[in-house]
Amino acid sequence: MNQNDPFESAFSSMVSSPAASNGDNVGVRELIGRIGNSEEILPRHPYISTSCYSGPVNSLPELKLSMLDHQINFPINGNRFSSSPSSEPFSADLGFADRAAARFSCFANKKLVAPRAQLRSNEATNLKSGKNYTCDKKFSTPENAEFCEFRENSSISEQIPGREIGANDDRKRKAIPRGKAKAIPSSNSANVSSGNSEPSAKRSKSNDDQGAAEPPKDYIHVRARRGQATDAHSLAERIRREKIGERMKLLQDLVPGCNKVTGKAVMLDEIINYVQSLQRQVEFLSMKLANVHPTMEINMEALSSKDMYQSIYQNLQLSRTYNSHGVIPSRMDVTFPTNHFDDATGRTQSKQQLPVNNSNEVVSTFWDDDLHSLVQMGIGQNQTQIFHG
Amino acid sequence: MTTQIIPSNPDSIKTRFTYSFVRALKKLNKSRGASVSPSMKETYRRYHMIRVASYASMASAVGSKRAWSRAVLWKIRNRTSHRALKKKSRIHALTRTKVRENPRSDLNFHQENDLRKLVPGGEGMDFCRLLNETAHYIKCLRTQATTIVVVWAVVVVGVIVGRIGDGCGGWVEMSVTCDK
């Protein structure tokens, strides 16, 4: 039970120095008495009953660590901790066993340091807050244990004496003494209690520092940069400019070929061109659809809705991999000039004369160059083999 | 014939747009009675209706979340009265006051105006909001174009593209022609 030695030594010290007459002892007992009924704190009290720790004691008290793990009812009632007469039988705390185990595991690897045996009164008030305690691995003594518990109240004070700190705990330990000694508002403690030991220490520290300066949630806080006006108007303008810059960046990603372009004016031009070309594409496609020969619409009606949707989805999924920024080359001019329409109708109408059963020809003639490339892009297939059922 | 295929994202804008667009197309085709080669005027009207159908289905797929979709739907719903409004507004165009001018972007004022005209509903927005709407509008336009291409291919060519076997990585097209 090498690991348990420090604990047992601690306990033994506690046990063996029941009558250590410090003024603090009385204070401690007062504390214990005051908070006697707080369930979460209760299990701790036997451990903090002794206020001074006189160094590692070799002799082993009858207290065994394992006992703590199993027991729910902490055997405070006089047997082992006669030093704490004021400690009342504490009610069972189901979480106690876990906490105790955790706490003691903290101790296991640490060297024990002689702590100062003082409890400040403010910590007493913190004790009363009765929050959940997280195990603090930094403390290696039972007395530090109480500080461990109180850490979420940010009551880790500088009074904690310099202990010999394990190498891995150096930074952790140092964070704690830096914590403010005075009672911290409960919001900070709530913050701290939600975290792990180490980050919570740092958080508590930072929370302490900024505790009073917590920004209200409904304002957007902007920090004025060096050399810039802090006027309200110029600040607002700067925010807006940044927003607009952000949006322009997003648009840059959307519009193809805009990566090299810098400057708002050129970007806007590009965007406008792109939107226009996309709109023209849609118009061109709808024109194509309008020119569909009635006989070809058999495809549309023959397929049930579901089949059509399914086929479309299939194609869409496959075309997704070929997602091109522009479906049709932008040279397509689809402002619906009559000549263009005549071209299309002329072509299609001539095709309409063809017998339908020779669908291959019809199909191939339907495929203008543009549309061919278009469909290829949309469907993503260069070699088409059309089977006719 | 084809296995049931569920769209991977049944509630995406693309899916909704496809559904409503195909439905509209079918309706249009039903109303198209004569199989005689259509006159130019009729074809033009059909083209116009298909275009409106595509914009309307796109806007309804997007919903009312976006200002541009709301503007499109409003325009389509109030088409007849809107035409009258437009005529009146053209008369009064000269006397109308300029659109809200943004003193900050005087350099880009010309382009800003162009963009406002392009994006539906862009008249009454500030520049920052306009850029937001433009980004979403571009995305939707792109899906619209790619989807209509596929619809056209399915309708006209009767193409059903299925990937058969991943070994060759090629595609096999099967056309579905029904002899009805």
Coordinates of C-alpha atoms in Angstrom, one line a residue:
Chain A
M1 CA 0.0 0.0 0.0
N2 CA 2.7 2.3 -0.9
Q3 CA 0.3 4.7 -2.5
N4 CA -1.8 4.8 0.5
D5 CA 0.9 5.6 2.8
P6 CA 0.6 9.3 2.5
F7 CA -3.1 9.1 3.1
E8 CA -2.7 7.0 6.0
S9 CA 0.0 9.2 7.3
A10 CA -2.3 12.1 6.9
F11 CA -5.0 10.4 8.7
S12 CA -2.7 9.3 11.3
S13 CA -1.7 12.8 11.8
M14 CA -5.2 13.8 12.0
V15 CA -5.9 11.2 14.5
S16 CA -2.8 11.7 16.5
S17 CA -3.2 15.3 16.9
P18 CA -6.6 15.7 18.0
A19 CA -5.8 18.2 20.6
A20 CA -3.6 20.4 18.5
S21 CA -4.5 23.6 19.9
N22 CA -4.6 26.1 17.3
G23 CA -7.0 28.9 17.2
D24 CA -7.7 27.5 13.8
N25 CA -8.8 24.3 15.1
V26 CA -11.6 26.0 16.9
G27 CA -12.4 27.9 13.8
V28 CA -12.5 24.7 11.9
R29 CA -14.8 23.1 14.2
E30 CA -17.0 26.0 14.1
L31 CA -17.1 25.7 10.4
I32 CA -17.9 22.1 10.6
G33 CA -20.6 22.8 13.0
R34 CA -22.1 25.4 10.8
I35 CA -22.1 23.5 7.7
G36 CA -22.9 20.3 9.5
N37 CA -25.9 19.6 7.5
S38 CA -24.7 20.3 4.1
E39 CA -24.6 17.0 2.5
E40 CA -22.0 17.5 0.0
I41 CA -19.6 19.0 2.3
L42 CA -20.2 16.6 5.1
P43 CA -18.0 13.8 4.1
R44 CA -15.1 16.1 4.1
H45 CA -15.3 17.3 7.5
P46 CA -13.6 14.6 9.3
Y47 CA -10.6 15.2 7.1
I48 CA -10.4 18.8 7.8
S49 CA -10.9 18.5 11.4
T50 CA -7.3 18.7 12.2
S51 CA -5.9 21.9 11.3
C52 CA -2.3 21.2 11.3
Y53 CA -0.3 18.7 9.6
S54 CA 2.9 17.9 11.0
G55 CA 4.5 16.1 8.3
P56 CA 4.4 12.5 7.1
V57 CA 3.8 10.2 9.8
N58 CA 5.0 6.8 9.5
S59 CA 2.7 5.0 11.7
L60 CA -0.3 3.8 10.2
P61 CA -3.6 4.5 11.8
E62 CA -6.2 1.9 11.6
L63 CA -7.9 3.8 8.9
K64 CA -7.7 2.0 5.6
L65 CA -8.3 3.6 2.3
S66 CA -10.3 0.8 1.0
M67 CA -12.8 1.3 3.6
L68 CA -13.6 4.7 2.2
D69 CA -14.4 3.2 -1.1
H70 CA -17.1 1.0 0.1
Q71 CA -18.6 2.9 2.8
I72 CA -21.4 5.3 2.3
N73 CA -21.8 6.2 5.8
F74 CA -18.7 7.7 6.8
P75 CA -17.4 6.3 10.1
I76 CA -17.0 9.6 11.6
N77 CA -18.9 8.8 14.6
G78 CA -16.2 9.0 17.0
N79 CA -14.2 5.9 16.4
R80 CA -11.4 7.2 14.3
F81 CA -11.8 10.8 14.3
S82 CA -12.1 11.5 17.9
S83 CA -10.5 14.8 17.2
S84 CA -13.6 16.1 15.8
P85 CA -16.2 16.0 18.5
S86 CA -18.3 18.5 16.8
S87 CA -18.5 16.5 13.7
E88 CA -22.0 15.2 13.6
P89 CA -22.9 11.9 12.1
F90 CA -23.1 12.9 8.6
S91 CA -25.7 11.6 6.4
A92 CA -24.8 9.4 3.7
D93 CA -23.8 10.9 0.5
L94 CA -23.8 8.6 -2.3
G95 CA -21.4 10.6 -4.2
F96 CA -19.2 10.7 -1.2
A97 CA -17.6 7.4 -1.9
D98 CA -16.6 8.5 -5.3
R99 CA -15.4 11.8 -4.2
A100 CA -13.5 10.3 -1.4
A101 CA -11.9 7.8 -3.6
A102 CA -11.0 10.4 -6.1
R103 CA -9.7 12.7 -3.5
F104 CA -7.5 10.1 -2.0
S105 CA -6.3 9.1 -5.4
C106 CA -5.1 12.6 -5.7
F107 CA -3.1 12.3 -2.7
A108 CA -1.6 9.1 -3.7
N109 CA 1.1 10.5 -5.9
K110 CA 1.9 13.6 -4.2
K111 CA 4.4 14.5 -1.7
L112 CA 2.9 15.8 1.4
V113 CA 3.7 19.2 2.3
A114 CA 3.1 20.9 5.5
P115 CA 0.2 23.2 4.9
R116 CA -0.8 26.0 6.8
A117 CA -3.6 25.2 8.9
Q118 CA -5.7 28.2 8.5
L119 CA -9.1 28.5 7.2
R120 CA -10.3 31.9 6.4
S121 CA -13.7 32.9 7.4
N122 CA -14.6 33.7 3.9
E123 CA -13.9 30.2 3.0
A124 CA -16.4 29.3 5.6
T125 CA -18.9 31.3 3.7
N126 CA -17.9 29.5 0.6
L127 CA -18.3 26.3 2.3
K128 CA -21.9 27.2 2.9
S129 CA -22.5 27.6 -0.8
G130 CA -22.7 23.9 -1.0
K131 CA -21.7 23.4 -4.5
N132 CA -20.4 20.2 -6.0
Y133 CA -16.8 19.7 -5.7
T134 CA -14.5 18.6 -8.2
C135 CA -11.5 16.7 -7.3
D136 CA -8.5 18.8 -7.3
K137 CA -5.4 16.8 -8.1
K138 CA -3.2 19.5 -6.9
F139 CA -3.6 19.0 -3.3
S140 CA -1.9 16.3 -1.6
T141 CA -2.9 16.9 1.9
P142 CA -6.2 16.5 3.5
E143 CA -6.2 20.1 4.3
N144 CA -5.5 20.9 0.7
A145 CA -8.4 18.7 0.0
E146 CA -10.7 21.2 1.5
F147 CA -9.1 23.7 -0.7
C148 CA -9.6 21.4 -3.5
E149 CA -13.2 21.4 -2.8
F150 CA -13.5 25.0 -2.3
R151 CA -11.6 25.7 -5.5
E152 CA -14.7 26.2 -7.4
N153 CA -15.5 28.9 -5.1
S154 CA -12.2 30.3 -6.2
S155 CA -11.2 30.4 -2.7
I156 CA -7.8 29.0 -3.3
S157 CA -5.9 31.5 -1.5
E158 CA -2.4 32.4 -1.2
Q159 CA -2.5 31.2 2.2
I160 CA -1.9 27.8 0.9
P161 CA 1.6 27.4 1.8
G162 CA 4.3 26.5 -0.6
R163 CA 4.2 22.9 -1.0
E164 CA 6.5 20.6 -2.7
I165 CA 4.9 20.1 -5.9
G166 CA 5.2 17.1 -8.2
A167 CA 6.8 17.9 -11.4
N168 CA 3.7 17.5 -13.4
D169 CA 1.7 19.6 -11.0
D170 CA 3.9 22.6 -11.1
R171 CA 1.8 24.7 -13.3
K172 CA -1.4 23.5 -11.8
R173 CA -0.2 24.4 -8.4
K174 CA 1.0 27.7 -9.4
A175 CA -2.3 28.6 -10.9
I176 CA -4.1 28.1 -7.7
P177 CA -2.2 30.3 -5.4
R178 CA -2.7 33.0 -7.9
G179 CA -6.3 32.7 -7.5
K180 CA -8.0 35.4 -5.6
A181 CA -8.5 34.8 -2.0
K182 CA -11.6 36.6 -1.6
A183 CA -14.9 35.1 -2.2
I184 CA -15.8 35.0 -5.8
P185 CA -19.3 35.6 -7.1
S186 CA -21.2 32.5 -7.7
S187 CA -21.2 32.9 -11.4
N188 CA -17.5 32.4 -11.5
S189 CA -17.7 29.4 -9.3
A190 CA -20.4 28.0 -11.5
N191 CA -18.1 28.4 -14.4
V192 CA -15.3 26.8 -12.6
S193 CA -17.1 23.9 -11.3
S194 CA -18.1 22.8 -14.7
G195 CA -14.6 22.2 -15.8
N196 CA -11.7 20.0 -15.1
S197 CA -9.3 20.7 -12.5
E198 CA -6.6 22.2 -14.5
P199 CA -8.5 24.2 -17.0
S200 CA -10.9 25.3 -14.4
A201 CA -8.1 26.7 -12.3
K202 CA -7.0 28.8 -15.2
R203 CA -10.5 29.6 -16.0
S204 CA -11.2 30.6 -12.5
K205 CA -8.2 32.8 -12.6
S206 CA -9.2 34.5 -15.8
N207 CA -12.8 34.7 -14.6
D208 CA -11.6 36.4 -11.6
D209 CA -9.7 38.8 -13.6
Q210 CA -12.6 39.6 -15.8
G211 CA -15.3 38.9 -13.5
A212 CA -16.5 42.4 -13.3
A213 CA -16.1 43.1 -16.9
E214 CA -18.3 40.4 -18.3
P215 CA -19.7 41.9 -21.5
P216 CA -23.4 42.0 -21.9
K217 CA -24.7 39.6 -24.4
D218 CA -26.7 41.8 -26.5
Y219 CA -23.9 44.0 -27.8
I220 CA -21.3 43.1 -30.3
H221 CA -18.0 44.1 -28.8
V222 CA -15.5 45.4 -31.1
R223 CA -12.1 46.4 -30.1
A224 CA -10.7 49.5 -31.6
R225 CA -7.4 48.9 -33.3
R226 CA -4.4 51.0 -32.8
G227 CA -4.3 54.2 -34.7
Q228 CA -8.0 54.1 -35.6
A229 CA -10.7 56.3 -34.6
T230 CA -12.9 55.2 -31.8
D231 CA -15.7 57.3 -32.8
A232 CA -19.0 55.5 -32.6
H233 CA -19.8 56.2 -36.2
S234 CA -16.4 55.2 -37.5
L235 CA -16.6 52.0 -35.4
A236 CA -20.0 51.1 -36.9
E237 CA -18.7 51.9 -40.3
R238 CA -15.7 49.7 -39.7
I239 CA -17.9 46.8 -38.6
R240 CA -20.0 47.2 -41.7
R241 CA -17.1 47.3 -43.9
E242 CA -15.8 44.1 -42.4
K243 CA -19.1 42.5 -42.9
I244 CA -19.2 43.5 -46.5
G245 CA -15.7 42.2 -46.9
E246 CA -16.7 38.9 -45.5
R247 CA -19.6 38.6 -47.8
M248 CA -17.4 39.4 -50.8
K249 CA -15.1 36.6 -49.8
L250 CA -18.0 34.2 -49.7
L251 CA -19.1 35.3 -53.1
Q252 CA -15.6 35.0 -54.4
D253 CA -15.8 31.3 -53.6
L254 CA -19.1 30.9 -55.3
V255 CA -18.2 32.6 -58.5
P256 CA -15.7 30.7 -60.5
G257 CA -12.5 32.3 -61.6
C258 CA -12.6 35.0 -59.0
N259 CA -9.7 33.9 -56.9
K260 CA -7.2 36.2 -58.5
V261 CA -9.4 39.1 -58.6
T262 CA -9.0 41.7 -55.9
G263 CA -10.9 44.7 -55.3
K264 CA -14.6 45.3 -54.9
A265 CA -15.3 46.8 -58.2
V266 CA -13.9 44.0 -60.3
M267 CA -15.5 41.5 -58.1
L268 CA -18.9 43.1 -58.4
D269 CA -18.5 43.1 -62.1
E270 CA -17.7 39.4 -62.1
I271 CA -20.6 38.7 -59.9
I272 CA -23.0 40.6 -62.1
N273 CA -21.8 38.8 -65.2
Y274 CA -22.1 35.4 -63.5
V275 CA -25.7 36.0 -62.3
Q276 CA -26.6 37.2 -65.8
S277 CA -25.1 34.2 -67.4
L278 CA -26.9 31.8 -65.0
Q279 CA -30.2 33.5 -65.7
R280 CA -29.6 33.2 -69.4
Q281 CA -28.8 29.6 -69.1
V282 CA -32.1 28.9 -67.3
E283 CA -33.9 30.8 -70.0
F284 CA -32.2 28.8 -72.7
L285 CA -33.0 25.6 -71.1
S286 CA -36.6 26.4 -70.7
M287 CA -36.7 27.3 -74.3
K288 CA -35.3 24.0 -75.2
L289 CA -38.0 22.4 -73.1
A290 CA -40.6 24.4 -74.8
N291 CA -39.4 23.2 -78.2
V292 CA -39.8 19.6 -77.2
H293 CA -41.5 17.7 -79.9
P294 CA -44.9 16.3 -78.8
T295 CA -43.9 12.9 -79.8
M296 CA -40.9 13.0 -77.6
E297 CA -43.2 13.8 -74.8
I298 CA -44.2 10.2 -74.8
N299 CA -41.2 9.8 -72.6
M300 CA -42.6 12.1 -70.2
E301 CA -46.1 10.7 -70.0
A302 CA -45.1 7.1 -70.3
L303 CA -42.9 7.2 -67.3
S304 CA -44.8 7.5 -64.2
S305 CA -44.0 10.3 -62.0
K306 CA -42.0 8.2 -59.7
D307 CA -39.9 6.7 -62.4
M308 CA -39.2 10.1 -63.8
Y309 CA -38.2 11.5 -60.5
Q310 CA -36.0 8.5 -59.9
S311 CA -34.3 8.8 -63.2
I312 CA -33.8 12.5 -62.6
Y313 CA -32.4 11.9 -59.2
Q314 CA -30.1 9.3 -60.6
N315 CA -28.9 11.7 -63.1
L316 CA -28.6 14.5 -60.6
Q317 CA -26.6 12.4 -58.3
L318 CA -24.3 11.5 -61.0
S319 CA -24.1 14.9 -62.3
R320 CA -23.2 16.2 -58.9
T321 CA -19.8 14.8 -59.4
Y322 CA -19.4 16.9 -62.4
N323 CA -20.7 20.0 -60.8
S324 CA -19.6 22.7 -63.1
H325 CA -19.9 26.2 -62.4
G326 CA -21.6 26.9 -65.6
V327 CA -23.6 24.5 -67.4
I328 CA -23.7 26.2 -70.6
P329 CA -20.9 28.3 -72.1
S330 CA -21.8 31.9 -71.6
R331 CA -21.7 32.6 -75.2
M332 CA -25.2 31.4 -75.4
D333 CA -27.4 34.3 -75.9
V334 CA -30.9 33.6 -74.9
T335 CA -32.6 36.9 -74.8
F336 CA -35.0 35.2 -77.1
P337 CA -34.3 37.0 -80.2
T338 CA -36.6 35.8 -82.9
N339 CA -33.7 34.8 -85.2
H340 CA -32.4 32.5 -82.6
F341 CA -35.8 31.1 -82.0
D342 CA -36.1 30.6 -85.7
D343 CA -32.9 28.8 -85.7
A344 CA -34.0 26.5 -83.0
T345 CA -37.5 26.0 -84.3
G346 CA -36.2 25.6 -87.8
R347 CA -33.9 22.9 -86.7
T348 CA -36.3 21.2 -84.5
Q349 CA -39.1 21.5 -86.9
S350 CA -37.2 19.9 -89.5
K351 CA -36.4 17.2 -87.2
Q352 CA -40.0 16.8 -86.4
Q353 CA -40.6 15.6 -89.9
L354 CA -38.4 12.6 -89.3
P355 CA -40.1 9.4 -88.5
V356 CA -40.2 8.7 -84.9
N357 CA -39.2 5.1 -85.1
N358 CA -35.8 6.1 -86.2
S359 CA -35.2 7.6 -82.9
N360 CA -31.5 7.3 -83.1
E361 CA -31.3 9.9 -85.8
V362 CA -33.7 12.1 -84.1
V363 CA -31.8 12.0 -81.0
S364 CA -28.6 12.7 -82.6
T365 CA -29.9 15.6 -84.5
F366 CA -31.5 17.0 -81.5
W367 CA -28.2 17.3 -80.0
D368 CA -26.8 20.6 -81.1
D369 CA -23.2 21.1 -80.2
D370 CA -24.1 23.3 -77.4
L371 CA -26.7 21.1 -76.0
H372 CA -24.5 18.1 -76.4
S373 CA -21.8 19.6 -74.4
L374 CA -24.4 20.8 -72.0
V375 CA -25.9 17.4 -71.5
Q376 CA -22.5 15.9 -71.2
M377 CA -21.7 18.2 -68.5
G378 CA -25.0 17.7 -66.9
I379 CA -24.9 14.0 -67.1
G380 CA -21.2 13.6 -67.2
Q381 CA -20.9 11.0 -69.8
N382 CA -18.9 11.2 -73.0
Q383 CA -19.8 8.0 -74.6
T384 CA -23.4 7.3 -74.7
Q385 CA -24.8 4.0 -75.7
I386 CA -28.4 4.1 -76.1
F387 CA -30.3 1.0 -76.0
H388 CA -33.7 0.9 -77.2
G389 CA -36.0 -1.5 -75.5
Chain B
M1 CA -37.5 -1.4 -64.6
T2 CA -35.6 0.8 -62.3
T3 CA -35.0 0.1 -58.7
Q4 CA -36.5 2.4 -56.2
I5 CA -34.2 5.2 -55.6
I6 CA -34.7 7.5 -52.7
P7 CA -33.0 10.8 -53.1
S8 CA -30.2 11.1 -50.6
N9 CA -31.6 14.3 -49.2
P10 CA -35.3 14.2 -49.6
D11 CA -35.8 17.6 -48.3
S12 CA -33.2 19.5 -50.1
I13 CA -34.0 22.4 -52.3
K14 CA -32.9 20.5 -55.3
T15 CA -35.4 17.7 -54.6
R16 CA -38.3 20.0 -53.9
F17 CA -37.5 22.0 -57.0
T18 CA -37.3 18.9 -59.2
Y19 CA -40.7 17.7 -57.9
S20 CA -42.5 20.9 -58.5
F21 CA -40.8 21.6 -61.8
V22 CA -41.6 18.2 -63.3
R23 CA -45.2 18.5 -62.1
A24 CA -45.5 21.9 -63.7
L25 CA -44.1 20.5 -66.9
K26 CA -46.6 17.7 -67.0
K27 CA -49.4 20.0 -66.5
L28 CA -48.2 22.2 -69.3
N29 CA -47.9 19.2 -71.6
K30 CA -51.4 18.0 -70.8
S31 CA -52.8 21.3 -71.7
R32 CA -50.9 21.2 -74.9
G33 CA -53.4 19.5 -77.1
A34 CA -52.4 19.7 -80.7
S35 CA -49.7 17.6 -82.0
V36 CA -49.4 19.7 -85.0
S37 CA -46.2 21.7 -85.2
P38 CA -46.9 24.5 -82.9
S39 CA -46.8 28.1 -84.1
M40 CA -44.1 30.4 -83.0
K41 CA -46.4 32.3 -80.8
E42 CA -47.5 29.2 -79.0
T43 CA -44.0 28.0 -78.6
Y44 CA -43.1 31.4 -77.3
R45 CA -45.9 31.3 -74.8
R46 CA -44.9 27.8 -73.8
Y47 CA -41.4 29.0 -73.3
H48 CA -42.5 31.8 -71.1
M49 CA -44.7 29.5 -69.0
I50 CA -41.9 27.1 -68.6
R51 CA -39.6 29.8 -67.5
V52 CA -42.1 31.1 -65.0
A53 CA -42.7 27.6 -63.8
S54 CA -39.0 27.1 -63.2
Y55 CA -38.6 30.3 -61.2
A56 CA -41.8 29.7 -59.3
S57 CA -40.8 26.1 -58.3
M58 CA -37.4 27.3 -57.4
A59 CA -38.8 30.1 -55.2
S60 CA -41.3 27.8 -53.6
A61 CA -38.6 25.2 -52.9
V62 CA -36.6 27.8 -51.1
G63 CA -39.6 29.0 -49.2
S64 CA -40.1 32.3 -47.6
K65 CA -36.8 32.4 -45.8
R66 CA -35.1 34.5 -48.4
A67 CA -36.0 37.9 -49.6
W68 CA -35.4 37.1 -53.2
S69 CA -37.7 34.0 -53.1
R70 CA -40.4 36.1 -51.5
A71 CA -40.0 38.7 -54.1
V72 CA -40.2 36.2 -56.9
L73 CA -43.4 34.6 -55.5
W74 CA -44.9 37.9 -54.9
K75 CA -44.2 38.9 -58.5
I76 CA -45.6 35.8 -59.9
R77 CA -48.8 35.9 -57.8
N78 CA -49.5 39.5 -58.7
R79 CA -48.5 39.2 -62.3
T80 CA -51.5 40.9 -63.8
S81 CA -51.7 43.7 -61.3
H82 CA -47.9 43.9 -61.4
R83 CA -48.0 44.5 -65.1
A84 CA -50.2 47.5 -64.6
L85 CA -47.9 48.7 -61.9
K86 CA -44.9 48.4 -64.1
K87 CA -46.5 50.4 -66.8
K88 CA -47.3 53.1 -64.4
S89 CA -43.9 53.1 -62.8
R90 CA -42.3 53.4 -66.2
I91 CA -44.2 56.6 -66.7
H92 CA -43.1 58.0 -63.5
A93 CA -39.6 56.6 -63.6
L94 CA -38.1 60.0 -64.2
T95 CA -39.8 61.6 -61.4
R96 CA -39.1 58.8 -59.0
T97 CA -36.5 59.4 -56.4
K98 CA -33.3 57.5 -56.6
V99 CA -32.9 54.3 -54.7
R100 CA -31.4 54.7 -51.3
E101 CA -27.9 55.8 -51.8
N102 CA -25.2 54.4 -49.8
P103 CA -22.6 57.1 -49.2
R104 CA -20.0 54.5 -48.4
S105 CA -19.9 52.7 -51.7
D106 CA -20.2 55.6 -54.1
L107 CA -17.5 54.0 -56.1
N108 CA -19.5 50.9 -56.7
F109 CA -22.8 52.6 -57.0
H110 CA -23.3 51.7 -60.6
Q111 CA -22.6 48.1 -60.1
E112 CA -24.6 48.0 -57.0
N113 CA -27.6 49.2 -58.9
D114 CA -27.0 46.6 -61.6
L115 CA -26.9 43.9 -59.0
R116 CA -30.0 45.2 -57.4
K117 CA -31.8 44.9 -60.7
L118 CA -30.6 41.4 -61.3
V119 CA -31.4 39.9 -58.0
P120 CA -35.1 39.8 -57.4
G121 CA -36.2 41.9 -54.5
G122 CA -32.9 43.6 -54.4
E123 CA -34.3 47.1 -54.5
G124 CA -35.1 47.7 -51.0
M125 CA -32.1 46.2 -49.3
D126 CA -28.9 47.6 -48.0
F127 CA -25.7 46.5 -49.6
C128 CA -24.7 44.0 -47.0
R129 CA -28.0 42.2 -47.2
L130 CA -27.9 42.4 -50.9
L131 CA -24.6 40.5 -51.0
N132 CA -26.1 37.8 -48.8
E133 CA -29.1 37.4 -51.0
T134 CA -26.9 37.3 -54.1
A135 CA -24.8 34.5 -52.7
H136 CA -27.9 32.4 -52.0
Y137 CA -29.4 33.3 -55.3
I138 CA -26.3 32.2 -57.2
K139 CA -26.4 28.8 -55.4
C140 CA -30.0 28.3 -56.3
L141 CA -29.6 29.4 -59.8
R142 CA -26.9 26.9 -60.3
T143 CA -28.9 24.0 -59.0
Q144 CA -31.8 25.1 -61.1
A145 CA -29.7 25.1 -64.3
T146 CA -28.2 21.7 -63.6
T147 CA -31.5 20.2 -62.7
I148 CA -33.3 21.5 -65.8
V149 CA -30.6 20.1 -68.0
V150 CA -31.2 16.7 -66.5
V151 CA -35.0 17.0 -66.8
W152 CA -34.6 18.0 -70.4
A153 CA -32.4 15.0 -71.1
V154 CA -34.9 12.7 -69.5
V155 CA -37.8 14.1 -71.2
V156 CA -36.4 14.5 -74.6
V157 CA -33.9 11.8 -75.0
G158 CA -35.5 9.4 -72.5
V159 CA -32.2 8.9 -70.9
I160 CA -31.9 7.0 -67.7
V161 CA -28.4 6.9 -66.6
G162 CA -27.4 4.1 -64.5
R163 CA -24.1 3.2 -63.2
I164 CA -23.5 -0.5 -63.9
G165 CA -20.6 -1.9 -62.2
D166 CA -17.8 0.2 -60.8
G167 CA -15.1 -1.7 -62.5
C168 CA -15.1 0.1 -65.7
G169 CA -16.4 3.2 -64.3
G170 CA -18.4 3.8 -67.4
W171 CA -22.0 4.7 -67.7
V172 CA -24.6 2.8 -69.5
E173 CA -27.5 4.7 -70.7
M174 CA -30.7 3.0 -71.2
S175 CA -33.4 4.9 -72.9
V176 CA -36.9 4.2 -72.1
T177 CA -39.1 4.5 -75.1
C178 CA -42.5 3.2 -74.8
D179 CA -44.5 2.4 -77.8
K180 CA -47.7 3.8 -76.9

